[in-house]
XYZ file of C-alpha atoms in Angstrom:
431
model
C 33.214 104.636 61.395
C 35.978 101.233 61.606
C 39.037 100.173 59.255
C 38.085 96.035 59.337
C 41.267 94.212 58.951
C 42.550 90.827 57.993
C 45.270 88.213 59.729
C 47.925 88.376 57.710
C 50.641 87.156 58.500
C 54.623 87.867 57.193
C 56.919 85.003 55.132
C 58.606 83.234 58.290
C 60.714 82.508 55.818
C 62.727 86.119 54.723
C 65.537 86.254 55.937
C 69.208 87.261 55.086
C 69.439 90.365 53.519
C 67.671 93.528 54.875
C 65.514 94.720 51.595
C 63.645 90.930 51.308
C 63.292 92.079 55.332
C 61.186 95.131 55.564
C 60.650 94.805 51.741
C 59.085 97.894 50.219
C 55.383 98.035 47.601
C 56.871 97.674 44.041
C 54.894 101.159 43.547
C 56.876 102.858 45.893
C 60.163 101.449 44.611
C 61.115 104.782 43.046
C 60.470 107.230 45.916
C 61.279 105.293 49.116
C 64.693 106.022 50.040
C 67.725 104.331 49.693
C 68.930 101.192 52.261
C 72.503 102.065 52.618
C 72.337 98.572 55.936
C 74.302 96.262 54.721
C 75.207 93.905 57.617
C 79.069 93.621 56.991
C 81.261 90.067 58.293
C 82.782 90.243 61.882
C 81.527 93.845 62.961
C 77.730 93.637 62.727
C 76.207 91.078 65.602
C 75.344 87.827 63.573
C 72.904 85.362 64.595
C 75.998 83.310 65.723
C 77.866 86.055 67.710
C 74.577 86.357 69.784
C 74.153 82.926 70.919
C 77.510 82.673 71.636
C 77.567 86.398 74.058
C 75.476 83.788 76.350
C 77.123 81.327 79.122
C 75.028 78.119 79.554
C 72.273 79.188 82.477
C 71.640 82.293 79.958
C 73.881 85.528 81.570
C 74.489 87.323 78.471
C 77.748 89.199 78.061
C 76.982 92.894 77.793
C 80.829 94.359 76.683
C 81.002 91.723 74.189
C 77.424 92.494 72.684
C 77.743 96.558 72.886
C 81.420 96.475 71.179
C 80.198 94.733 67.733
C 76.784 96.845 67.247
C 78.708 100.084 67.919
C 81.350 98.355 64.630
C 78.013 97.386 62.697
C 74.569 97.423 63.898
C 72.661 93.936 64.179
C 71.579 91.192 61.245
C 67.861 92.172 61.328
C 67.125 88.124 61.568
C 68.146 88.653 66.125
C 67.138 92.501 66.125
C 64.163 92.001 67.343
C 65.497 90.200 70.384
C 68.501 91.988 70.672
C 66.685 95.097 70.740
C 64.464 93.772 74.931
C 68.344 93.741 75.808
C 69.250 96.959 74.725
C 66.151 99.417 75.458
C 66.162 96.983 78.971
C 63.394 94.828 78.807
C 65.836 92.486 80.082
C 68.664 92.433 82.066
C 72.132 91.118 81.148
C 72.738 89.593 83.765
C 69.340 87.856 84.329
C 68.881 83.792 83.748
C 67.429 82.306 80.569
C 63.979 80.862 83.129
C 64.891 83.931 84.880
C 63.280 86.118 81.686
C 61.360 83.311 80.673
C 58.946 84.036 84.153
C 59.868 87.403 83.353
C 58.727 87.602 78.890
C 55.199 85.294 81.274
C 54.120 88.222 83.870
C 54.674 90.656 81.503
C 52.558 89.287 78.640
C 49.994 88.779 81.213
C 49.416 91.719 82.766
C 49.286 93.314 79.637
C 47.115 90.523 78.719
C 44.980 92.157 82.074
C 45.221 95.982 80.198
C 44.074 95.403 76.711
C 41.019 93.655 78.520
C 39.949 96.278 80.668
C 40.131 98.892 77.546
C 38.424 96.519 75.550
C 35.539 96.835 78.237
C 35.383 99.809 77.758
C 35.438 99.946 74.022
C 35.269 97.111 72.113
C 37.309 97.338 68.751
C 40.170 97.240 70.011
C 41.668 93.993 69.551
C 38.975 92.875 67.640
C 40.756 93.475 63.547
C 39.881 97.281 63.340
C 40.500 99.948 63.955
C 38.919 103.870 65.317
C 39.478 106.613 63.293
C 36.535 109.199 64.044
C 35.454 110.922 67.818
C 34.191 108.255 69.398
C 32.995 111.138 72.550
C 32.567 114.260 72.489
C 35.360 116.693 73.713
C 32.896 116.589 77.804
C 32.577 113.117 76.923
C 29.414 112.696 76.224
C 28.748 109.207 73.466
C 28.878 109.832 69.826
C 26.407 108.911 67.955
C 26.917 107.363 64.184
C 24.001 106.411 62.283
C 25.718 104.047 60.822
C 26.185 101.493 62.952
C 23.155 100.560 65.567
C 20.354 102.336 63.594
C 21.778 105.322 65.082
C 22.162 104.410 68.476
C 24.833 106.498 70.475
C 28.027 104.559 70.789
C 30.864 105.208 72.478
C 33.399 102.377 71.287
C 30.271 99.164 71.552
C 29.664 100.530 75.034
C 26.981 103.235 76.031
C 28.000 103.226 79.626
C 26.605 106.792 81.869
C 28.102 110.790 82.559
C 28.543 109.841 85.084
C 31.403 106.578 83.836
C 33.733 108.870 82.121
C 36.130 110.455 83.790
C 38.727 112.834 82.719
C 40.742 110.274 82.012
C 38.676 107.803 80.139
C 38.382 110.952 78.254
C 41.066 111.890 77.026
C 41.956 108.678 75.966
C 38.961 107.653 74.097
C 39.491 111.137 72.428
C 43.057 109.565 71.300
C 42.068 107.327 70.098
C 40.244 107.776 66.906
C 43.484 110.069 66.322
C 46.307 106.712 66.993
C 44.599 105.745 63.982
C 44.535 108.206 61.184
C 48.893 107.662 62.237
C 48.697 104.313 62.184
C 47.134 103.823 58.379
C 50.041 106.381 57.869
C 52.476 104.656 59.388
C 55.244 103.710 57.591
C 53.028 102.851 54.103
C 55.972 101.856 51.438
C 56.284 98.499 53.858
C 54.501 95.686 52.189
C 54.035 94.966 56.542
C 51.947 97.830 56.304
C 49.811 96.163 53.656
C 48.413 93.828 56.513
C 45.662 95.110 56.941
C 45.788 93.274 60.603
C 49.048 94.867 61.591
C 48.261 98.077 61.951
C 45.644 96.668 63.873
C 49.001 95.226 66.125
C 50.177 98.734 65.704
C 47.092 100.759 66.494
C 46.189 98.450 69.639
C 49.693 98.800 71.445
C 49.149 102.483 70.320
C 46.227 102.663 71.775
C 46.860 100.487 74.890
C 50.032 102.543 75.881
C 48.058 105.876 75.723
C 45.908 104.510 78.037
C 48.651 102.729 80.678
C 51.020 106.310 80.255
C 48.337 108.375 82.256
C 50.704 111.304 82.422
C 51.543 111.815 78.451
C 48.852 109.314 76.700
C 49.062 109.314 73.131
C 51.720 111.935 71.065
C 51.998 112.261 67.351
C 55.063 110.315 66.432
C 54.892 108.027 68.823
C 53.801 105.456 65.620
C 56.590 106.165 64.275
C 58.710 104.510 67.350
C 55.613 101.783 68.117
C 56.677 101.115 63.761
C 59.448 99.852 64.004
C 58.383 97.301 67.717
C 55.053 95.958 65.517
C 58.054 94.616 63.049
C 60.583 93.168 65.129
C 58.721 91.534 67.283
C 55.895 88.997 66.510
C 54.269 88.662 69.479
C 51.952 92.158 70.323
C 52.569 92.089 73.631
C 55.949 91.178 74.014
C 55.445 94.179 71.034
C 54.121 96.486 73.874
C 56.766 95.761 76.525
C 60.108 96.998 73.633
C 58.263 100.089 72.997
C 57.242 100.868 76.724
C 61.124 100.290 77.602
C 62.365 102.880 74.772
C 59.538 105.223 75.576
C 61.016 106.168 78.963
C 63.716 107.164 76.941
C 61.508 109.316 74.760
C 58.453 109.925 76.492
C 59.752 112.868 77.946
C 60.124 114.944 74.097
C 56.446 113.933 73.618
C 55.939 116.120 77.125
C 54.711 119.344 75.809
C 51.426 122.051 77.860
C 50.916 125.924 77.519
C 54.210 126.583 78.265
C 56.641 123.942 76.852
C 56.923 121.096 74.961
C 59.719 118.555 76.559
C 61.406 117.958 73.217
C 62.631 122.054 74.651
C 65.140 120.429 76.608
C 67.377 118.590 73.420
C 66.462 122.227 71.143
C 68.528 124.329 73.979
C 71.135 121.177 74.234
C 71.720 121.534 70.539
C 71.238 125.097 70.398
C 74.731 125.699 73.163
C 76.787 123.190 71.922
C 76.523 125.138 67.846
C 76.237 127.975 69.151
C 80.130 126.540 70.408
C 81.470 124.640 67.958
C 79.847 127.797 65.565
C 79.113 130.793 66.423
C 78.822 132.107 62.734
C 76.165 129.309 62.009
C 74.720 129.879 65.579
C 74.916 133.774 64.936
C 72.624 133.742 61.511
C 70.966 131.299 62.226
C 70.021 133.677 65.661
C 69.620 136.671 63.084
C 66.865 134.545 61.387
C 64.642 134.483 64.503
C 66.060 130.169 64.439
C 67.775 130.056 67.340
C 65.019 128.244 69.210
C 65.799 125.738 66.916
C 62.138 124.597 65.979
C 63.709 123.219 62.592
C 64.965 120.199 63.828
C 62.015 119.827 66.229
C 60.788 116.407 64.321
C 64.743 114.896 64.065
C 65.002 114.835 68.204
C 61.645 114.288 68.669
C 61.480 110.622 66.446
C 65.361 110.529 66.385
C 65.633 110.656 62.675
C 62.932 108.068 61.422
C 61.696 110.436 58.962
C 65.306 111.263 57.157
C 66.308 107.286 56.855
C 65.109 104.550 54.805
C 63.256 102.449 57.671
C 65.709 99.933 57.657
C 68.621 102.710 58.056
C 66.519 104.325 60.463
C 66.867 100.811 62.256
C 70.675 100.848 62.322
C 71.009 104.465 63.648
C 68.641 103.671 66.321
C 70.522 100.444 67.605
C 73.615 101.433 67.391
C 72.659 105.465 69.288
C 71.170 102.507 72.334
C 74.314 100.749 72.091
C 76.262 103.573 72.787
C 74.595 105.632 75.185
C 73.617 101.604 77.110
C 73.856 102.461 80.888
C 72.968 99.432 82.457
C 71.592 101.512 85.743
C 68.874 102.478 84.182
C 67.280 99.103 83.896
C 64.464 97.932 87.265
C 66.971 96.263 88.600
C 69.161 98.957 89.427
C 66.397 101.504 90.084
C 68.371 103.543 93.490
C 71.190 102.423 93.282
C 73.984 105.423 93.899
C 75.043 106.833 90.265
C 78.630 105.126 89.138
C 81.655 106.515 90.497
C 83.735 107.101 87.264
C 86.850 107.191 89.659
C 86.127 103.761 91.448
C 84.291 101.303 89.039
C 86.583 99.047 88.057
C 87.507 98.162 84.072
C 84.827 95.016 83.611
C 81.419 97.059 84.547
C 82.924 99.950 82.225
C 83.269 97.788 79.358
C 78.664 97.231 80.161
C 78.758 101.034 80.294
C 78.156 102.598 75.802
C 80.927 103.643 74.307
C 79.465 107.067 74.033
C 77.650 107.027 77.913
C 81.256 106.045 79.021
C 82.113 109.284 77.539
C 79.734 110.954 79.408
C 80.870 109.242 82.224
C 84.873 110.351 82.467
C 83.979 114.207 82.042
C 80.267 114.315 84.572
C 78.104 115.417 81.514
C 76.211 112.081 81.472
C 72.605 113.567 81.169
C 69.135 113.444 78.926
C 71.003 116.925 77.609
C 73.654 116.261 76.207
C 72.265 112.929 73.884
C 73.954 111.458 70.839
C 70.760 112.113 69.321
C 71.716 115.440 69.993
C 75.691 116.259 68.282
C 73.556 113.739 65.120
C 71.308 117.090 64.571
C 74.295 119.581 65.401
C 76.738 117.984 62.870
C 74.277 118.532 60.253
C 73.669 121.801 60.362
C 77.909 122.046 60.745
C 77.361 119.726 57.418
C 74.932 122.164 55.477
C 76.712 125.490 57.482
C 78.295 127.254 53.732
C 74.372 126.129 51.836
C 72.953 127.551 55.413
C 74.601 130.455 56.112
C 74.351 131.926 51.842
C 71.507 130.661 51.046
C 69.327 130.436 54.842
C 66.419 133.582 55.107
C 64.014 132.490 56.724
C 63.088 128.912 58.549
C 61.493 127.573 55.967
C 65.273 127.614 53.840
C 66.281 126.122 56.467
C 64.012 122.834 56.761
C 64.455 122.754 52.955
C 68.389 122.968 53.861
C 68.447 120.237 55.841
C 65.613 117.840 54.862
C 68.171 117.655 50.914
C 71.607 116.605 53.066
C 69.283 113.367 54.843
C 67.227 112.015 51.839
C 70.470 110.446 51.292
C 72.362 110.064 53.970
C 73.847 107.206 55.685
C 73.529 106.307 58.764
C 77.747 104.910 59.561
C 79.464 108.231 58.288
C 76.567 109.971 60.286
C 77.060 108.707 63.482
C 80.721 108.902 62.676
C 80.726 112.891 61.915
C 78.726 113.693 65.530
C 80.730 111.693 67.906
C 83.397 114.448 66.448
C 81.067 116.964 66.925
C 81.169 115.337 71.032
C 84.538 115.172 70.820
C 84.724 119.141 69.744
C 82.443 120.451 71.794
C 84.474 118.981 74.621
C 87.389 119.941 73.757
C 86.041 124.104 73.203
C 84.020 123.712 76.702
C 86.704 122.521 78.324
C 89.803 125.101 77.599
C 86.497 127.321 78.402
C 86.029 125.876 81.763
């Protein structure tokens, strides 16, 4: 079965208020999470401030930009282009011409990958979405009686079995799952009433899955990618922004017979709660919840389903600004880690607030990511309720779900930073 799509675009005139940037379908208004984020004068990074942050040849004052984002997020009208810097698509020390050349190179690379995928599965780029299997587990084409008079198809081609190597089979098996996830992604938004936009999301995820030889596609990636599809009109640009986001997040999606990648963060969460709230940690262990699997979804997709769409974007950009580390870019690969004792003040300002704290304490690693402290703050906020009412894992999940439905992302981030300071203080005292 294929999902037919028609090309429709969001009006370019929808700028200004947050709601007009990410309008919600009328029939979903009552049940959709409330949006709390609003651009704030002299705090939110505005279009004027953003333009003023560039020198004449295009160098970006990243320190000033980070400071502004950490105070009040990014105005929706410039969010996509700012994210490209936050996620490392571009080096802030590059010029406008250098970025123009790099953007063109990446668009050409994406086009080449898309062409490669289209040769294997012509549905890609056609405005359609695959939602049923096209190959068996051993890579054999599946017959679809509704197409071509029952001929065996493989996304539109009929290759020999010998041509279906292990990578191709795994990839083709993932395509219908991507399709099923796509049609369920952010369904409350008017943007995804356009089937063309759904197809765009499916194409990007399908091509990413082909290029990621190790992990491929895992459910939850659609929640991350959706934001890039909405923020960046050009499909190739959206792909590269998502690809850079996955550099930060892809280990969360790693899974094998023995473990899941997100377990590293779950163990870090367990260690933090053990230090800051030992009584709660003991209670959770007694409920056989000591592995903190109830927080798996929160950490895997960065609280995407705990907030409204607009609040999620605000949450992510502030977290990324706080964790910003210029050494993570390709232009810095191979360079030595920053020595906090010798680094000058100008260099240190190019790091986010959270990352600077980690550098000072020698705890700059993924397991101490801000998202983990955010999860810990939710648990501490629900300390009394969890101790009194939680009798099992289902109770924990219900209590936490109720705590996030109307949460204020700005306040929650502030609490997370307080949790970090509390944790660092206690661990330092016991060191």
